[in-house]
Short mmCIF file of C-alpha atoms and ligand atoms in Angstrom, two decimals:
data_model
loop_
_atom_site.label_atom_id
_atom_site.label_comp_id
_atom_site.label_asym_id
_atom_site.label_seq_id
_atom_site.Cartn_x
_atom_site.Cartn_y
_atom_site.Cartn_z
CA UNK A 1 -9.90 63.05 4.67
CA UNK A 2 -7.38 65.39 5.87
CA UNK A 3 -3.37 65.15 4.80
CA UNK A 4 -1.42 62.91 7.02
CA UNK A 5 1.00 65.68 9.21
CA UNK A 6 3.86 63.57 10.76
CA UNK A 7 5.03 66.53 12.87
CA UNK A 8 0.80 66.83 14.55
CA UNK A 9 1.42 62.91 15.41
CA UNK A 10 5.03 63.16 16.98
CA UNK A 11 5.51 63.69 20.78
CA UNK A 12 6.51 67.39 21.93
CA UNK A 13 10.23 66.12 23.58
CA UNK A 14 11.20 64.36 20.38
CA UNK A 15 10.68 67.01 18.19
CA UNK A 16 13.61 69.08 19.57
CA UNK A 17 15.44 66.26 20.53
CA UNK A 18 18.81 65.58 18.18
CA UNK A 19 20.31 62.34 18.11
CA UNK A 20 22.76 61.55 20.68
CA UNK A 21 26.90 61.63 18.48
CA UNK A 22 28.73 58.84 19.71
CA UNK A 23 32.69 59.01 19.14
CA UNK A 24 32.46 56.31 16.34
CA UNK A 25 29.82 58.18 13.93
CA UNK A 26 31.83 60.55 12.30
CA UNK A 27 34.51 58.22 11.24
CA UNK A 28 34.56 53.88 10.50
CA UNK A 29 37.36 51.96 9.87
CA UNK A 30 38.16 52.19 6.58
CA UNK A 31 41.45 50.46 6.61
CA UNK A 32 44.83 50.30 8.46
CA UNK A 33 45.33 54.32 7.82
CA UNK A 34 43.20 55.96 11.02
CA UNK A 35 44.66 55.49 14.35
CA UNK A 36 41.45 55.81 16.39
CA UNK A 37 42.37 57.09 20.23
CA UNK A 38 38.35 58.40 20.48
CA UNK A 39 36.53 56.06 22.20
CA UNK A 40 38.44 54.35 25.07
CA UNK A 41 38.32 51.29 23.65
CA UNK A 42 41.27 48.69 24.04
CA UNK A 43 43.21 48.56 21.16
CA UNK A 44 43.67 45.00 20.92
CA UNK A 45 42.45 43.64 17.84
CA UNK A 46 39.86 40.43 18.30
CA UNK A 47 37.03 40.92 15.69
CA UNK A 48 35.19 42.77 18.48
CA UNK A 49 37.32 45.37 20.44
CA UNK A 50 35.82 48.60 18.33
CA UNK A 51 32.13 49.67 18.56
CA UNK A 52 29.79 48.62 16.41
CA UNK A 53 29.04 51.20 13.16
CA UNK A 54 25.83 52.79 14.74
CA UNK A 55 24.68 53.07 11.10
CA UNK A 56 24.90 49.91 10.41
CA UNK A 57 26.43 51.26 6.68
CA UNK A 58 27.30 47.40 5.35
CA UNK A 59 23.70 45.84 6.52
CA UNK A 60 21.71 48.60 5.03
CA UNK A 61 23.31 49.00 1.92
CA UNK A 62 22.48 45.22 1.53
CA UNK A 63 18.69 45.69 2.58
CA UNK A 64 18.37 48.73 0.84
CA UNK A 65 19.30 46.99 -2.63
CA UNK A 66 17.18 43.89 -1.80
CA UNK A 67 14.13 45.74 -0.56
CA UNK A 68 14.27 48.78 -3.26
CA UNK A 69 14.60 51.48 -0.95
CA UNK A 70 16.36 53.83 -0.19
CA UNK A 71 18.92 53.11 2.99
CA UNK A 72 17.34 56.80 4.75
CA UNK A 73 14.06 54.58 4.63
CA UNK A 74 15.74 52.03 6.72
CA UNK A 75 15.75 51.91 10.21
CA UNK A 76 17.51 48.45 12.31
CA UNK A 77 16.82 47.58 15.67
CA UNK A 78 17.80 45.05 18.21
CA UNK A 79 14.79 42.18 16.96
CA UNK A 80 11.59 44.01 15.85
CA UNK A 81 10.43 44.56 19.65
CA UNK A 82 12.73 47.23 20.01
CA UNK A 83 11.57 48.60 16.58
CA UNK A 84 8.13 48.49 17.67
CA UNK A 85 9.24 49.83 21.49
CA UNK A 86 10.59 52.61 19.18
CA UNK A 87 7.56 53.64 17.88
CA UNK A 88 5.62 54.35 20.98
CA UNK A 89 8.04 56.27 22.47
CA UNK A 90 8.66 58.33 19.12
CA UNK A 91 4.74 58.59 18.75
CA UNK A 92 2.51 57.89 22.45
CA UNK A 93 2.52 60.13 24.75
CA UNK A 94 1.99 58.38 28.08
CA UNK A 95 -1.17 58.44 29.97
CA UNK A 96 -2.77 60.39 26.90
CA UNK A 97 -2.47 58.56 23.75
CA UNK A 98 -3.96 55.17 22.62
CA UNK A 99 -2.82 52.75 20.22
CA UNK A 100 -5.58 49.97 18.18
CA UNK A 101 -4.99 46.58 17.96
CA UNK A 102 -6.79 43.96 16.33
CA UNK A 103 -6.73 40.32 18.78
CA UNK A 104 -5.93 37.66 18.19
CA UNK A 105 -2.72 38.67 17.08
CA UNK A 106 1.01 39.32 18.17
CA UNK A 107 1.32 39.97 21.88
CA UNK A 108 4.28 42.59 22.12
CA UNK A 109 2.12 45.41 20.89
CA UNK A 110 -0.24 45.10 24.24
CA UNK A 111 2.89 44.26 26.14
CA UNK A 112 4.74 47.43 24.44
CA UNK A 113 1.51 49.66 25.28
CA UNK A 114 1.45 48.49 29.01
CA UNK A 115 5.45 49.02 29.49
CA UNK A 116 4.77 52.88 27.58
CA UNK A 117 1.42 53.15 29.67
CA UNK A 118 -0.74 53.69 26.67
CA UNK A 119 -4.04 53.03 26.34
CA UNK A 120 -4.63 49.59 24.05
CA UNK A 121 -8.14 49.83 22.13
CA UNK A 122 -8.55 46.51 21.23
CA UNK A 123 -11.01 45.49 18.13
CA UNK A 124 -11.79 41.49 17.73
CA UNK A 125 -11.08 41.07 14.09
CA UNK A 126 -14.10 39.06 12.98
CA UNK A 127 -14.66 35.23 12.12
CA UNK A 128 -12.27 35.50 8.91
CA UNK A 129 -9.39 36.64 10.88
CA UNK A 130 -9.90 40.21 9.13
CA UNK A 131 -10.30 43.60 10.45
CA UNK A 132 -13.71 45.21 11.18
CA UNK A 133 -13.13 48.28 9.20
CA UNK A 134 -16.03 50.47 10.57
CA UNK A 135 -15.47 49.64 14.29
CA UNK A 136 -12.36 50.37 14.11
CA UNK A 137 -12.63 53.88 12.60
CA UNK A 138 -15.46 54.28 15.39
CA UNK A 139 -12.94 53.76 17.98
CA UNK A 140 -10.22 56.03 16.68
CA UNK A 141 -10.06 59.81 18.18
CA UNK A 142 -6.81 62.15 17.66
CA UNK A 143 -5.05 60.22 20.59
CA UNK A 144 -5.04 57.41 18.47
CA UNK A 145 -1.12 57.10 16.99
CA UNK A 146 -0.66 53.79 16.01
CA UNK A 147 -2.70 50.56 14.32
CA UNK A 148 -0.64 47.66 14.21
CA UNK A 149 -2.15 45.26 11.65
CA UNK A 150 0.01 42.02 11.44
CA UNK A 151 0.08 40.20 7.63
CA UNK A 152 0.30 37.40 7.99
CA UNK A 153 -1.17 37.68 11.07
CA UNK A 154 0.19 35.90 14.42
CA UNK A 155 -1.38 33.29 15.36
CA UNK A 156 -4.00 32.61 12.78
CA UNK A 157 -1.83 32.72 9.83
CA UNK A 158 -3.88 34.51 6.86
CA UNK A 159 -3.09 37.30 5.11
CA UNK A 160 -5.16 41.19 6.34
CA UNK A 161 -6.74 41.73 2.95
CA UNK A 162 -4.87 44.19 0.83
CA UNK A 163 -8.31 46.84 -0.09
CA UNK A 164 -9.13 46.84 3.75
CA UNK A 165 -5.74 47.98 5.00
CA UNK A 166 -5.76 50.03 1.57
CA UNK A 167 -8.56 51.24 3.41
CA UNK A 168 -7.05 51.71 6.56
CA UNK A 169 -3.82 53.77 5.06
CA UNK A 170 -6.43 56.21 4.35
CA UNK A 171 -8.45 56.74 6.94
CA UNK A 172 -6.41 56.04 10.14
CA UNK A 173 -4.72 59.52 10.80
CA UNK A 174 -1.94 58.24 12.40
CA UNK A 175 0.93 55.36 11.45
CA UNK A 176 -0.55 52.17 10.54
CA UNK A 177 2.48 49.81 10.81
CA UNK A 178 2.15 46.48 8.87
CA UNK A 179 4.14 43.49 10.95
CA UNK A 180 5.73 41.36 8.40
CA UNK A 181 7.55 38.91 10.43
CA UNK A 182 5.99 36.17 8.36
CA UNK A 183 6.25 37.67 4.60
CA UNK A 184 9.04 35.73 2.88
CA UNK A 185 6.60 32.42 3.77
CA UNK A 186 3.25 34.29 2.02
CA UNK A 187 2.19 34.16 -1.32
CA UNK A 188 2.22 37.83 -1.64
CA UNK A 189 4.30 41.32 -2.10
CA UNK A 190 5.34 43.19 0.69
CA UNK A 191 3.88 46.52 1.50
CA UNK A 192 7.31 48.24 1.40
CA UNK A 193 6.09 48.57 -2.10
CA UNK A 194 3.65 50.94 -1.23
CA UNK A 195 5.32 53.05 0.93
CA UNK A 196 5.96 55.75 -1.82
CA UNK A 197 1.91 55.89 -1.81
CA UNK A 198 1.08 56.14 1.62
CA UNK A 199 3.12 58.44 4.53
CA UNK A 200 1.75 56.96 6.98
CA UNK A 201 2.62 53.47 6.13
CA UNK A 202 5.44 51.32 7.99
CA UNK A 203 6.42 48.22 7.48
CA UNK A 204 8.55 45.87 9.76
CA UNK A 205 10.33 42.72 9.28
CA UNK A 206 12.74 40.43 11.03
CA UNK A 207 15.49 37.88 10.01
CA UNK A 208 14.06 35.56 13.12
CA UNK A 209 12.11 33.78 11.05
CA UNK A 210 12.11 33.01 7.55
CA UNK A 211 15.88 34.14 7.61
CA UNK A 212 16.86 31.56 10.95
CA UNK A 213 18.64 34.49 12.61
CA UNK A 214 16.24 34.74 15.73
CA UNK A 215 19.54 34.13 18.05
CA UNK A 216 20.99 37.73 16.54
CA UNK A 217 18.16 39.54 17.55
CA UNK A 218 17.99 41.65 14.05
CA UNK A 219 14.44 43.39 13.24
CA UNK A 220 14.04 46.01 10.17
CA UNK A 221 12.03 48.69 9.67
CA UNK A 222 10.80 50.24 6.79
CA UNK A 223 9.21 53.74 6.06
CA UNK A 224 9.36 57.61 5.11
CA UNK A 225 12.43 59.28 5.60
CA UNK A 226 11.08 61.46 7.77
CA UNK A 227 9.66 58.73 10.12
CA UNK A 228 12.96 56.98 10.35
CA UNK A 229 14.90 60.33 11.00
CA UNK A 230 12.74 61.05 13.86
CA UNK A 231 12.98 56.98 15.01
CA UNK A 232 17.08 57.59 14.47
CA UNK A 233 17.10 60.41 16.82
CA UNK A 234 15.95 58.12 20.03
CA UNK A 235 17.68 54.68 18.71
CA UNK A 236 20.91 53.84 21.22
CA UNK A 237 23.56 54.67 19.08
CA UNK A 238 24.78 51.27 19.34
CA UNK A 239 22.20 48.83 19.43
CA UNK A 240 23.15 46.39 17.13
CA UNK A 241 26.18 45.13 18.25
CA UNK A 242 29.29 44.14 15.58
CA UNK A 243 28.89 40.19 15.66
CA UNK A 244 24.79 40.48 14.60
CA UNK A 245 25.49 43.07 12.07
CA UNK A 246 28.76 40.97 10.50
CA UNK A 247 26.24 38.11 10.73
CA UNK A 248 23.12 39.35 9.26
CA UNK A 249 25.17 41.11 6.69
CA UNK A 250 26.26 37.13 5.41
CA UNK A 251 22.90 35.84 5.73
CA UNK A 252 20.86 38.25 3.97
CA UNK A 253 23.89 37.51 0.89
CA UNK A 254 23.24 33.76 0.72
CA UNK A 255 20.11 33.94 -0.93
CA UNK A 256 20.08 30.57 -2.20
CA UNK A 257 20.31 28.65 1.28
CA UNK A 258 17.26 31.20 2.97
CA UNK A 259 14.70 30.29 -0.75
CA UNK A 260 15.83 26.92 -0.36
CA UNK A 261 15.08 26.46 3.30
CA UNK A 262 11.30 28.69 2.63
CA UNK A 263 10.80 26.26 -0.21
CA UNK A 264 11.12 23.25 2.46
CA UNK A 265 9.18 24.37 5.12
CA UNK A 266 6.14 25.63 3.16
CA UNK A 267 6.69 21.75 1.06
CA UNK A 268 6.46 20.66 4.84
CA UNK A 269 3.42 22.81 5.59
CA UNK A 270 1.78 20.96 2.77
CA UNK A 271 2.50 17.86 3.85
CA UNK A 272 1.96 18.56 7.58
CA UNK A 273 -1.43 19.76 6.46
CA UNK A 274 -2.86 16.60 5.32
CA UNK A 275 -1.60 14.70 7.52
CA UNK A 276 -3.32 16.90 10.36
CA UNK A 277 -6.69 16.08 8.44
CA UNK A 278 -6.15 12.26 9.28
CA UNK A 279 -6.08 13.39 12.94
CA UNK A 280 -9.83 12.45 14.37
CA UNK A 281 -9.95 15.12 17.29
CA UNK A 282 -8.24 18.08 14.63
CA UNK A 283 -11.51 19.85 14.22
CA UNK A 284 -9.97 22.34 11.67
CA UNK A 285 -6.92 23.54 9.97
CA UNK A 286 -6.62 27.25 9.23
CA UNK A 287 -5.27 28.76 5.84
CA UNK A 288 -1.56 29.80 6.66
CA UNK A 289 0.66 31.93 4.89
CA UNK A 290 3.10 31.62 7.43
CA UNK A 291 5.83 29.05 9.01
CA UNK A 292 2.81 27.10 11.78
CA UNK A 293 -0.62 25.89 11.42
CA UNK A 294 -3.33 26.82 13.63
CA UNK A 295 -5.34 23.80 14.84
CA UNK A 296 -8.31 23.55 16.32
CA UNK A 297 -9.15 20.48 18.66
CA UNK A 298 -12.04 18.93 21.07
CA UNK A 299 -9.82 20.02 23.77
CA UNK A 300 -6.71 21.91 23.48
CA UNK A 301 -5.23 21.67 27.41
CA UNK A 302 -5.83 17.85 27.27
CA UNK A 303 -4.16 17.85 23.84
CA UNK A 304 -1.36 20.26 24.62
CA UNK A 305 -0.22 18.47 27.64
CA UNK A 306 -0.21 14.78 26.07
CA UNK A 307 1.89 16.29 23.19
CA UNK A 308 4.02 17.53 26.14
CA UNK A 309 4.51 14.36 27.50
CA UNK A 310 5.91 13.48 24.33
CA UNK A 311 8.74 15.84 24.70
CA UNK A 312 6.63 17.83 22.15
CA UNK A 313 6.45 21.86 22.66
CA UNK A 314 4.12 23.55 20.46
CA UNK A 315 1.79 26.55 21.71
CA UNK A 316 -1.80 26.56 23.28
CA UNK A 317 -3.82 29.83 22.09
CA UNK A 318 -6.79 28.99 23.74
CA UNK A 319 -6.59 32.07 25.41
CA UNK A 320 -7.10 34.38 22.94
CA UNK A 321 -10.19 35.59 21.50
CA UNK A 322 -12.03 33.83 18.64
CA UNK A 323 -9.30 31.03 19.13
CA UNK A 324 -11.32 28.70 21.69
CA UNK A 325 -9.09 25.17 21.82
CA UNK A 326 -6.49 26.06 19.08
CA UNK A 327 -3.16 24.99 19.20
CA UNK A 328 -0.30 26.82 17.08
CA UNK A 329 1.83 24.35 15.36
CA UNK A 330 5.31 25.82 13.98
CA UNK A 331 6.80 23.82 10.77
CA UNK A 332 9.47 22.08 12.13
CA UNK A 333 12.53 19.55 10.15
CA UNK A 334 10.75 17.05 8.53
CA UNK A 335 11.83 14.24 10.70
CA UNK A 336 10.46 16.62 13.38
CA UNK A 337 7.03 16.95 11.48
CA UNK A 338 6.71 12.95 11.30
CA UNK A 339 7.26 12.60 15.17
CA UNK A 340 4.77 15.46 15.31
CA UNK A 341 1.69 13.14 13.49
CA UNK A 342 3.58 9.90 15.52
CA UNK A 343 2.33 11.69 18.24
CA UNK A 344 -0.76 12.76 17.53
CA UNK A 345 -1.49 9.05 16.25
CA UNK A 346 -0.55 7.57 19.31
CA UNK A 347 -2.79 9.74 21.97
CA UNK A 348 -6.30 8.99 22.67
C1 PLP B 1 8.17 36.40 15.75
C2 PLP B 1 7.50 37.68 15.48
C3 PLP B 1 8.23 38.88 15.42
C4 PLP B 1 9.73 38.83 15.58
O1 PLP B 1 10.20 39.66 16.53
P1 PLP B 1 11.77 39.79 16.67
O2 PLP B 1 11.88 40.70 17.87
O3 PLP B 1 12.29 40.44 15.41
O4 PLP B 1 12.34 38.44 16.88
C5 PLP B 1 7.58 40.05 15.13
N1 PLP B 1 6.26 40.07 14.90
C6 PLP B 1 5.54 38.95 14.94
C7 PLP B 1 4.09 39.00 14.63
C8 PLP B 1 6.12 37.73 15.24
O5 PLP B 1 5.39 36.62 15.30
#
């Protein structure tokens, strides 16, 4: 297998490209002694009249000490979309390169290939959720920039399994990027671990979920230096704005709150779990490693519109492949978990 070359997988225009200086990056705040008359802003002091630190100094420092990295292997973004929007237009060039994806799994990377007209080559994983290792390498040419694997996966739930995207790492010649939205609920390390190992290995994450930020819109990304320089370069400088970064920043330090809330919710998982299995039309609950159960019922439209008629809102996958009448069940409170099974007791 031939070295992974980042610079043979990056698009011409970024290469030359440097990142854009805004009038706040050479100097922050650092106390009452700057006068700063730079950036038209109004002057008026209200927690929010300065731009935001475009290197987001404070919240990386934090992540980079938490995650064992270095803060150059850091890269923020507005939620991990714009992380993962990031990507293609670092690596894809449009109308030329393709991306593989492995359904049924996280919608925004089809979206993200539509919006950046790339070509999506989609491979089913197969009936354990996991990826089909030689298809996939039989689909892959040197278009091919990016495999998204997602661990644990959205919306099945299980863990990829660690030798196949070991595998993967290997093989794949361009960035396989590892979506861990759903880590801090799995019973497992995260691959930023193995970034010194494998150049061609990103990892994202997001404080939407496990962390109950989803309202800040705060993704992270994860990787070489030399991937996040090149991501840095096409970032707006300012797209994390001051109250999400002041925010995430006191989150991500009360640690105790986030492992007691993950401890809850997976205790409610548990429980939610066998209650499910007193449910006669529940055909099936799948292994999660993540915050929801998938279901599967004798008929998920009936059964998703009865719940709704409940004032219950969960999500009906039926539409995606290998997930024929499955519904996606997030761990809610437990008081919301017992009118959950209320209402699944009550319909016919
Ligand atoms: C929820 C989710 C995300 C989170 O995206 P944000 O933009 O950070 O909120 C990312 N990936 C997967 C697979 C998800 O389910």
């Amino acid at each position: 297998m031939e070295k992974f070359d980042l610079n043979s997988i990056t698009r011409e225009n970024i290469k030359g490209l440097k990142p854009y200086s805004s009038a706040r990056d050479e100097y922050v705040s650092q106390g009452s002694e700057m006068v700063f008359l730079d950036a038209n802003e109004n002057p008026n002091i209200n927690g929010v009249n300065r731009y935001p630190d475009p290197h987001q100094r404070n919240l990386k420092a934090i992540l980079a000490k938490q995650k064992n990295v270095e803060e150059s292997q850091i890269l923020v973004g507005n939620g991990s979309d714009e992380i993962l929007d990031l990507l293609f237009r670092a690596f894809c060039e449009p109308k030329k390169d393709n991306i593989i994806s492995l359904p049924p799994t996280y919608g925004m990377y089809k979206v993200l290939a539509g919006i950046n007209a790339i070509v999506n080559r989609e491979v089913l994983l197969n009936s354990e959720f996991q990826p089909d290792i030689n298809t996939i390498i039989s689909k892959v040419d040197s278009d091919s920039k990016l495999l998204f694997l997602c661990s644990p996966n959205n919306p099945t739930g299980n863990l990829i399994d660690a030798k196949k995207i070991e595998n993967l790492l290997i093989r794949f010649q361009g960035l396989v990027i590892i979506d861990e939205a759903y880590i801090d609920f799995a019973n497992t390390s995260s691959w930023i671990n193995k970034l010194y190992k494998y150049p061609n290995l990103v990892v994202t994450q997001t404080l939407s979920k496990a962390y109950g930020m989803a309202g800040i819109r705060l993704g992270m990304c994860f990787a070489s230096e030399a991937i996040i320089d090149l991501l840095k370069k096409i970032k707006p400088p300012y797209n994390v704005n001051e109250l999400t970064q002041k925010q995430a920043v006191n989150g991500l330090l009360d640690i105790t709150k986030v492992t007691n809330q993950i401890a809850e919710i997976l205790t409610e998982r548990q429980n939610l779990k066998e209650a499910l299995k007193e449910i006669p039309f529940i055909q099936n609950i799948y292994h999660s490693e993540a915050n929801f159960l998938l279901v599967k019922v004798d008929d998920a439209d009936m059964r998703y519109n009865q719940l709704l008629e409940q004032q219950i809102v969960i999500r009906n996958r039926s539409k995606q492949p290998l997930c024929d009448n499955t519904l996606r069940l997030t761990i809610g409170t437990p008081e919301e978990n017992i009118k959950l099974i209320k209402a699944l007791k009550v319909i016919k």
